[in-house]
Amino acid sequence: MSTIENDDISLRTGRAVKQRREAAGFSLRMLATRSGISPSMISDIERGTKSPTVTTIVRLADALGVSAAALIDGGMGPAPRIRVLRRGEGAGGENPARSDSLVPAAPGNRIDFMRYQIPPSTILGPSAAHAPGTVEHMHVAIGTVRVTVGDEVAELSAGDSCSCRTDAPHGVENPDASVEALIYLIIERG
């Protein structure tokens, strides 16, 4: 690969990182905190003055909720608001440990832990958009739910999880007429 082609990839990747960061409503500092990459390095990558390593691209992609390929390809479409992890996918697969503790958030904490039991055939929402940078992480323990964020929809079954950028109107529906759904939710305010 020539230096010119390599520079083009760096510029394209930098533009994609910046576009995805801004679409998510993240500041440089916020993305740095989420990814573990320094704000100055992210700025250098966005301006195309530094070529990121594969590890750096993967860490940025994870923090932005997109694939590494989307950053390398320079995909300029909008970042998806909903990112689904199906039962058994991801590091460690299923965890046999059981934890039902829902500790109240300390004053000033940006994270809330919630447990929802959604009666059969019930719709929660739509809820108003949260502040930019807010992410809700949901795990379905029992039943099935339909998650809507903006104009995106995801169907989740027991064991599935998702992370959603909830800076758009959003809601959850239990479409089952006979089973109460149980979800655990972590709200990470931006």
Coordinates of N, CA and C in Angstrom, one line a residue:
M1 N 0.9 -1.2 0.0 CA 0.0 0.0 0.0 C 0.9 1.2 0.0
S2 N 0.5 2.2 -0.8 CA 1.3 3.4 -0.9 C 1.1 4.3 0.3
T3 N 1.9 5.3 0.5 CA 1.8 6.3 1.5 C 0.5 7.1 1.3
I4 N 0.2 7.4 0.0 CA -1.0 8.1 -0.3 C -2.3 7.4 0.1
E5 N -2.3 6.0 -0.2 CA -3.4 5.2 0.1 C -3.6 5.1 1.7
N6 N -2.5 5.0 2.4 CA -2.5 4.9 3.8 C -3.0 6.2 4.4
D7 N -2.5 7.4 3.9 CA -3.0 8.7 4.3 C -4.5 8.8 4.1
D8 N -5.0 8.3 2.9 CA -6.4 8.4 2.6 C -7.2 7.6 3.7
I9 N -6.8 6.4 4.0 CA -7.4 5.6 5.0 C -7.5 6.3 6.4
S10 N -6.3 7.0 6.8 CA -6.3 7.7 8.0 C -7.3 8.9 8.0
L11 N -7.3 9.6 6.9 CA -8.2 10.7 6.8 C -9.7 10.3 6.9
R12 N -10.0 9.2 6.1 CA -11.4 8.7 6.1 C -11.8 8.2 7.5
T13 N -10.9 7.5 8.1 CA -11.1 6.9 9.5 C -11.3 8.1 10.5
G14 N -10.5 9.1 10.4 CA -10.6 10.3 11.3 C -12.0 11.0 11.1
R15 N -12.4 11.1 9.8 CA -13.7 11.8 9.5 C -14.8 11.0 10.1
A16 N -14.7 9.6 10.0 CA -15.7 8.7 10.5 C -15.8 8.8 12.0
V17 N -14.7 8.8 12.7 CA -14.7 8.9 14.1 C -15.4 10.2 14.6
K18 N -15.0 11.3 13.9 CA -15.6 12.6 14.3 C -17.1 12.6 14.0
Q19 N -17.5 12.1 12.9 CA -18.9 12.1 12.5 C -19.7 11.3 13.5
R20 N -19.2 10.1 13.8 CA -19.9 9.2 14.8 C -19.9 9.8 16.2
R21 N -18.8 10.4 16.6 CA -18.7 11.0 17.9 C -19.8 12.2 18.0
E22 N -19.8 13.0 17.0 CA -20.8 14.1 17.0 C -22.2 13.7 16.9
A23 N -22.5 12.6 16.1 CA -23.8 12.1 16.0 C -24.3 11.5 17.4
A24 N -23.3 10.9 18.2 CA -23.7 10.4 19.5 C -23.8 11.5 20.5
G25 N -23.4 12.7 20.2 CA -23.4 13.8 21.2 C -22.3 13.7 22.2
F26 N -21.2 13.1 21.8 CA -20.1 12.9 22.7 C -19.1 14.1 22.5
S27 N -18.5 14.6 23.6 CA -17.4 15.5 23.5 C -16.1 14.6 23.3
L28 N -15.0 15.3 23.0 CA -13.7 14.5 22.9 C -13.5 13.8 24.3
R29 N -13.7 14.6 25.4 CA -13.4 14.1 26.7 C -14.3 12.9 27.0
M30 N -15.6 13.0 26.7 CA -16.5 11.9 26.9 C -16.1 10.6 26.2
L31 N -15.7 10.8 24.9 CA -15.3 9.6 24.1 C -14.0 9.1 24.7
A32 N -13.1 9.9 25.2 CA -11.9 9.5 25.8 C -12.2 8.6 27.0
T33 N -13.1 9.1 27.8 CA -13.5 8.3 29.0 C -14.0 7.0 28.7
R34 N -14.9 6.9 27.7 CA -15.6 5.7 27.3 C -14.6 4.7 26.6
S35 N -13.6 5.2 25.9 CA -12.7 4.4 25.1 C -11.4 4.1 25.8
G36 N -11.0 4.9 26.7 CA -9.6 4.8 27.3 C -8.5 5.3 26.4
I37 N -8.9 6.1 25.4 CA -8.0 6.7 24.5 C -7.9 8.2 24.9
S38 N -6.7 8.8 24.9 CA -6.6 10.2 25.4 C -7.3 11.2 24.4
P39 N -7.9 12.3 24.9 CA -8.6 13.2 24.1 C -7.6 13.8 23.0
S40 N -6.4 14.0 23.3 CA -5.4 14.5 22.3 C -5.2 13.5 21.2
M41 N -5.1 12.2 21.5 CA -5.0 11.2 20.5 C -6.2 11.1 19.6
I42 N -7.4 11.2 20.2 CA -8.6 11.2 19.4 C -8.7 12.4 18.5
S43 N -8.3 13.6 19.0 CA -8.2 14.8 18.1 C -7.3 14.6 17.0
D44 N -6.1 14.0 17.2 CA -5.1 13.8 16.2 C -5.7 12.8 15.1
I45 N -6.4 11.8 15.6 CA -7.0 10.8 14.6 C -8.1 11.5 13.8
E46 N -8.9 12.3 14.5 CA -10.0 13.0 13.7 C -9.5 13.9 12.7
R47 N -8.3 14.6 13.0 CA -7.7 15.5 12.0 C -6.9 14.8 11.0
G48 N -6.7 13.5 11.1 CA -5.9 12.7 10.2 C -4.4 12.9 10.3
T49 N -3.9 13.4 11.5 CA -2.5 13.6 11.7 C -1.8 12.4 12.3
K50 N -2.6 11.5 12.8 CA -2.1 10.2 13.4 C -2.9 9.1 12.8
S51 N -2.2 8.0 12.5 CA -2.8 6.8 12.0 C -3.1 5.9 13.2
P52 N -4.4 5.6 13.5 CA -4.7 4.7 14.7 C -4.3 3.3 14.5
T53 N -3.9 2.6 15.6 CA -3.7 1.2 15.5 C -5.0 0.4 15.4
V54 N -5.0 -0.8 15.1 CA -6.2 -1.6 15.1 C -6.9 -1.6 16.4
T55 N -6.1 -1.8 17.5 CA -6.6 -1.8 18.9 C -7.3 -0.5 19.2
T56 N -6.7 0.6 18.8 CA -7.3 1.9 19.0 C -8.7 2.1 18.2
I57 N -8.7 1.6 17.0 CA -9.9 1.6 16.2 C -11.0 0.8 16.9
V58 N -10.6 -0.4 17.3 CA -11.6 -1.3 18.0 C -12.2 -0.6 19.3
R59 N -11.3 0.0 20.1 CA -11.7 0.6 21.3 C -12.6 1.8 21.0
L60 N -12.3 2.6 20.0 CA -13.2 3.8 19.6 C -14.5 3.3 19.1
A61 N -14.5 2.2 18.2 CA -15.7 1.7 17.7 C -16.6 1.2 18.8
D62 N -16.1 0.4 19.7 CA -16.9 -0.1 20.9 C -17.5 1.1 21.6
A63 N -16.7 2.1 21.9 CA -17.2 3.3 22.7 C -18.3 4.0 21.9
L64 N -18.2 4.0 20.6 CA -19.2 4.7 19.7 C -20.4 3.8 19.4
G65 N -20.3 2.5 19.7 CA -21.4 1.6 19.3 C -21.5 1.2 17.9
V66 N -20.4 1.2 17.2 CA -20.4 0.8 15.8 C -19.3 -0.2 15.6
S67 N -19.2 -0.8 14.4 CA -18.2 -1.8 14.1 C -16.9 -1.0 13.7
A68 N -15.8 -1.7 13.9 CA -14.5 -1.1 13.5 C -14.5 -0.9 12.0
A69 N -15.2 -1.8 11.2 CA -15.2 -1.6 9.8 C -15.9 -0.3 9.4
A70 N -16.9 0.1 10.2 CA -17.7 1.3 9.9 C -16.7 2.5 10.0
L71 N -15.8 2.5 10.9 CA -14.8 3.6 11.0 C -13.8 3.5 9.9
I72 N -13.3 2.3 9.6 CA -12.3 2.2 8.6 C -12.8 2.5 7.2
D73 N -14.1 2.1 7.0 CA -14.7 2.4 5.7 C -15.1 3.8 5.6
G74 N -15.1 4.5 6.7 CA -15.5 5.9 6.7 C -17.0 6.1 6.5
G75 N -17.8 5.1 6.8 CA -19.2 5.1 6.6 C -19.8 6.4 7.2
M76 N -20.4 7.2 6.4 CA -20.9 8.5 6.8 C -22.4 8.4 7.1
G77 N -23.0 7.2 7.1 CA -24.4 7.2 7.4 C -24.6 7.4 8.9
P78 N -25.8 7.6 9.4 CA -26.0 7.8 10.8 C -25.7 6.5 11.6
A79 N -25.1 6.7 12.8 CA -24.8 5.5 13.6 C -26.1 5.0 14.1
P80 N -26.2 3.6 14.2 CA -27.5 3.0 14.7 C -27.7 3.4 16.2
R81 N -28.9 3.6 16.6 CA -29.2 4.0 18.0 C -29.3 2.8 18.9
I82 N -29.6 1.6 18.3 CA -29.8 0.4 19.1 C -28.7 -0.6 18.7
R83 N -28.0 -1.2 19.6 CA -27.0 -2.2 19.4 C -27.4 -3.4 20.2
V84 N -27.7 -4.5 19.6 CA -28.2 -5.7 20.2 C -27.1 -6.8 20.4
L85 N -27.1 -7.4 21.6 CA -26.3 -8.5 21.9 C -27.2 -9.7 22.2
R86 N -27.2 -10.7 21.3 CA -28.1 -11.9 21.5 C -27.5 -12.8 22.6
R87 N -28.4 -13.6 23.2 CA -28.1 -14.6 24.2 C -26.9 -15.4 23.7
G88 N -25.9 -15.6 24.6 CA -24.8 -16.4 24.3 C -23.7 -15.7 23.4
E89 N -23.9 -14.5 23.0 CA -22.9 -13.8 22.2 C -22.1 -13.0 23.2
G90 N -20.9 -12.6 22.8 CA -20.1 -11.7 23.6 C -19.2 -12.5 24.5
A91 N -18.3 -11.7 25.2 CA -17.3 -12.3 26.1 C -18.0 -13.2 27.2
G92 N -17.6 -14.4 27.3 CA -18.1 -15.3 28.4 C -19.4 -15.9 28.2
G93 N -20.2 -15.6 27.1 CA -21.4 -16.2 26.9 C -22.4 -16.0 28.1
E94 N -23.1 -17.1 28.5 CA -24.0 -17.0 29.6 C -23.2 -17.1 30.9
N95 N -23.6 -16.3 31.9 CA -23.0 -16.3 33.2 C -23.9 -17.0 34.2
P96 N -23.4 -18.1 34.8 CA -24.3 -18.8 35.7 C -24.6 -18.1 37.1
A97 N -23.8 -17.0 37.3 CA -24.0 -16.3 38.6 C -25.3 -15.5 38.6
R98 N -26.0 -15.5 39.7 CA -27.3 -14.7 39.8 C -27.1 -13.5 40.7
S99 N -27.5 -12.4 40.3 CA -27.4 -11.1 41.0 C -28.7 -10.3 40.9
D100 N -29.4 -10.1 41.9 CA -30.6 -9.3 41.9 C -30.5 -8.0 42.6
S101 N -29.3 -7.7 43.0 CA -29.1 -6.4 43.8 C -29.2 -5.2 42.9
L102 N -30.1 -4.3 43.4 CA -30.3 -3.0 42.7 C -30.0 -1.9 43.7
V103 N -28.8 -1.5 43.8 CA -28.3 -0.5 44.8 C -28.7 0.9 44.3
P104 N -29.3 1.7 45.2 CA -29.7 3.1 44.9 C -28.5 3.9 44.4
A105 N -28.6 4.7 43.5 CA -27.5 5.5 43.0 C -27.2 6.5 44.0
A106 N -25.9 6.8 44.2 CA -25.4 7.8 45.1 C -25.7 9.2 44.5
P107 N -25.8 10.2 45.4 CA -26.1 11.5 44.9 C -25.0 12.0 44.0
G108 N -25.3 12.6 42.8 CA -24.4 13.0 41.8 C -23.9 11.9 40.9
N109 N -24.3 10.7 41.1 CA -24.0 9.6 40.3 C -24.7 9.7 38.9
R110 N -24.0 9.4 37.8 CA -24.6 9.5 36.5 C -25.3 8.2 36.1
I111 N -25.3 7.2 36.9 CA -25.8 5.9 36.6 C -27.0 5.5 37.5
D112 N -28.1 5.0 36.9 CA -29.2 4.5 37.6 C -29.4 3.0 37.3
F113 N -29.7 2.2 38.3 CA -30.0 0.7 38.0 C -31.5 0.5 38.3
M114 N -32.1 -0.1 37.3 CA -33.6 -0.3 37.4 C -34.0 -1.7 37.0
R115 N -35.1 -2.1 37.6 CA -35.7 -3.4 37.3 C -37.2 -3.1 36.9
Y116 N -37.6 -3.6 35.7 CA -38.9 -3.4 35.2 C -39.6 -4.7 35.0
Q117 N -40.8 -4.8 35.6 CA -41.7 -6.0 35.3 C -42.8 -5.4 34.5
I118 N -42.9 -5.8 33.2 CA -43.8 -5.2 32.3 C -45.0 -6.2 32.1
P119 N -46.2 -5.8 32.5 CA -47.3 -6.7 32.3 C -47.6 -7.1 30.9
P120 N -48.3 -8.2 30.7 CA -48.6 -8.6 29.3 C -49.3 -7.5 28.5
S121 N -49.0 -7.4 27.2 CA -49.6 -6.5 26.3 C -49.5 -5.0 26.8
T122 N -48.4 -4.6 27.2 CA -48.2 -3.3 27.8 C -47.1 -2.5 27.0
I123 N -47.3 -1.3 26.8 CA -46.4 -0.4 26.2 C -45.9 0.7 27.2
L124 N -44.6 0.8 27.4 CA -44.0 1.9 28.2 C -43.5 2.9 27.3
G125 N -44.0 4.1 27.3 CA -43.5 5.2 26.5 C -44.5 5.5 25.4
P126 N -44.2 6.4 24.5 CA -42.8 6.9 24.3 C -42.3 7.8 25.4
S127 N -41.1 7.7 25.8 CA -40.5 8.6 26.8 C -39.8 9.7 26.0
A128 N -39.6 10.8 26.6 CA -38.9 12.0 25.9 C -37.5 11.6 25.8
A129 N -36.8 12.3 24.8 CA -35.4 12.1 24.6 C -34.6 12.6 25.8
H130 N -33.6 11.8 26.1 CA -32.7 12.2 27.2 C -31.6 13.1 26.7
A131 N -30.8 13.6 27.6 CA -29.7 14.5 27.2 C -28.7 13.8 26.2
P132 N -28.1 14.5 25.3 CA -27.1 13.9 24.4 C -26.1 13.1 25.2
G133 N -25.7 11.9 24.7 CA -24.7 11.1 25.3 C -25.3 10.1 26.3
T134 N -26.6 10.1 26.5 CA -27.3 9.2 27.4 C -27.4 7.8 26.7
V135 N -27.0 6.8 27.4 CA -27.1 5.4 26.9 C -27.8 4.6 27.9
E136 N -28.8 3.8 27.4 CA -29.5 2.8 28.3 C -29.1 1.4 27.8
H137 N -28.6 0.6 28.8 CA -28.2 -0.8 28.6 C -29.3 -1.7 29.2
M138 N -29.9 -2.5 28.4 CA -31.0 -3.3 28.8 C -30.7 -4.8 28.7
H139 N -31.2 -5.6 29.7 CA -31.1 -7.1 29.6 C -32.5 -7.6 29.8
V140 N -32.9 -8.5 29.0 CA -34.2 -9.2 29.1 C -34.0 -10.5 29.9
A141 N -34.6 -10.5 31.0 CA -34.5 -11.7 31.9 C -35.6 -12.7 31.6
I142 N -36.9 -12.2 31.4 CA -38.0 -13.1 31.1 C -38.9 -12.4 30.0
G143 N -39.3 -13.3 29.1 CA -40.3 -12.8 28.1 C -39.6 -12.2 26.8
T144 N -40.4 -11.4 26.1 CA -39.9 -10.8 24.9 C -40.3 -9.3 25.0
V145 N -39.5 -8.4 24.4 CA -39.8 -7.0 24.4 C -39.5 -6.5 23.0
R146 N -40.1 -5.4 22.7 CA -39.8 -4.6 21.5 C -39.3 -3.2 21.9
V147 N -38.1 -2.9 21.6 CA -37.5 -1.6 22.0 C -37.5 -0.7 20.8
T148 N -38.0 0.5 21.0 CA -38.0 1.5 19.9 C -37.2 2.7 20.4
V149 N -36.3 3.2 19.5 CA -35.6 4.4 19.8 C -35.6 5.2 18.5
G150 N -36.2 6.4 18.5 CA -36.3 7.1 17.3 C -37.1 6.3 16.3
D151 N -36.6 6.1 15.1 CA -37.3 5.2 14.1 C -36.7 3.8 14.0
E152 N -35.9 3.4 15.0 CA -35.3 2.1 15.0 C -36.0 1.2 16.0
V153 N -36.2 -0.1 15.6 CA -36.9 -1.1 16.4 C -36.0 -2.3 16.5
A154 N -36.0 -2.9 17.8 CA -35.3 -4.2 18.0 C -36.2 -5.1 18.8
E155 N -36.3 -6.3 18.4 CA -37.0 -7.4 19.1 C -36.0 -8.2 19.9
L156 N -36.3 -8.3 21.2 CA -35.4 -9.0 22.1 C -36.1 -10.1 22.9
S157 N -35.5 -11.2 23.1 CA -36.0 -12.3 23.8 C -35.2 -12.5 25.1
A158 N -35.7 -13.4 26.0 CA -35.0 -13.7 27.2 C -33.5 -14.0 26.9
G159 N -32.6 -13.4 27.6 CA -31.2 -13.6 27.4 C -30.5 -12.6 26.5
D160 N -31.3 -11.8 25.7 CA -30.7 -10.8 24.9 C -30.5 -9.5 25.6
S161 N -29.6 -8.7 25.1 CA -29.3 -7.4 25.7 C -29.1 -6.4 24.6
C162 N -29.2 -5.1 25.0 CA -29.0 -4.1 24.0 C -28.5 -2.8 24.7
S163 N -27.8 -2.0 23.9 CA -27.4 -0.7 24.4 C -28.0 0.3 23.4
C164 N -28.7 1.3 23.9 CA -29.4 2.3 23.1 C -29.0 3.7 23.4
R165 N -28.7 4.5 22.4 CA -28.5 5.9 22.5 C -29.9 6.6 22.6
T166 N -30.3 7.0 23.8 CA -31.7 7.4 24.1 C -31.8 8.9 24.1
D167 N -31.1 9.6 23.2 CA -31.2 11.0 23.0 C -32.3 11.3 21.9
A168 N -33.2 10.4 21.8 CA -34.4 10.4 20.9 C -35.6 9.8 21.7
P169 N -36.8 10.1 21.3 CA -37.9 9.5 22.0 C -37.8 8.0 21.9
H170 N -38.2 7.3 23.0 CA -37.9 5.8 23.1 C -39.0 5.2 23.9
G171 N -39.1 3.8 23.8 CA -40.1 3.1 24.5 C -39.8 1.6 24.5
V172 N -40.5 0.9 25.3 CA -40.4 -0.6 25.4 C -41.8 -1.2 25.4
E173 N -42.0 -2.2 24.7 CA -43.3 -2.9 24.6 C -43.2 -4.4 25.0
N174 N -44.1 -4.9 25.8 CA -44.2 -6.3 26.0 C -45.4 -6.8 25.1
P175 N -45.1 -7.4 23.9 CA -46.2 -7.7 23.0 C -46.9 -9.0 23.4
D176 N -46.3 -9.8 24.3 CA -46.9 -11.1 24.7 C -48.2 -10.9 25.5
A177 N -49.3 -11.5 25.2 CA -50.5 -11.4 25.9 C -50.6 -12.2 27.1
S178 N -49.6 -13.1 27.4 CA -49.7 -14.0 28.5 C -48.6 -14.0 29.5
V179 N -47.4 -13.4 29.1 CA -46.2 -13.4 30.0 C -45.8 -12.0 30.4
E180 N -45.5 -11.9 31.7 CA -45.0 -10.6 32.2 C -43.5 -10.6 31.9
A181 N -43.0 -9.6 31.2 CA -41.6 -9.4 30.9 C -40.8 -8.8 32.0
L182 N -39.6 -9.3 32.2 CA -38.7 -8.7 33.2 C -37.5 -8.2 32.6
I183 N -37.2 -6.9 32.7 CA -36.0 -6.3 32.2 C -35.2 -5.6 33.3
Y184 N -33.9 -5.7 33.1 CA -33.0 -4.9 34.0 C -32.4 -3.8 33.1
L185 N -32.3 -2.6 33.6 CA -31.9 -1.5 32.9 C -30.9 -0.6 33.6
I186 N -29.8 -0.3 32.9 CA -28.8 0.7 33.5 C -28.9 1.9 32.6
I187 N -29.1 3.0 33.2 CA -29.2 4.3 32.5 C -27.9 5.1 32.8
E188 N -27.1 5.3 31.8 CA -25.8 6.1 31.9 C -26.1 7.4 31.3
R189 N -26.3 8.4 32.1 CA -26.6 9.8 31.6 C -25.3 10.4 31.1
G190 N -25.5 11.1 29.9 CA -24.4 11.8 29.3 C -24.0 13.1 30.0

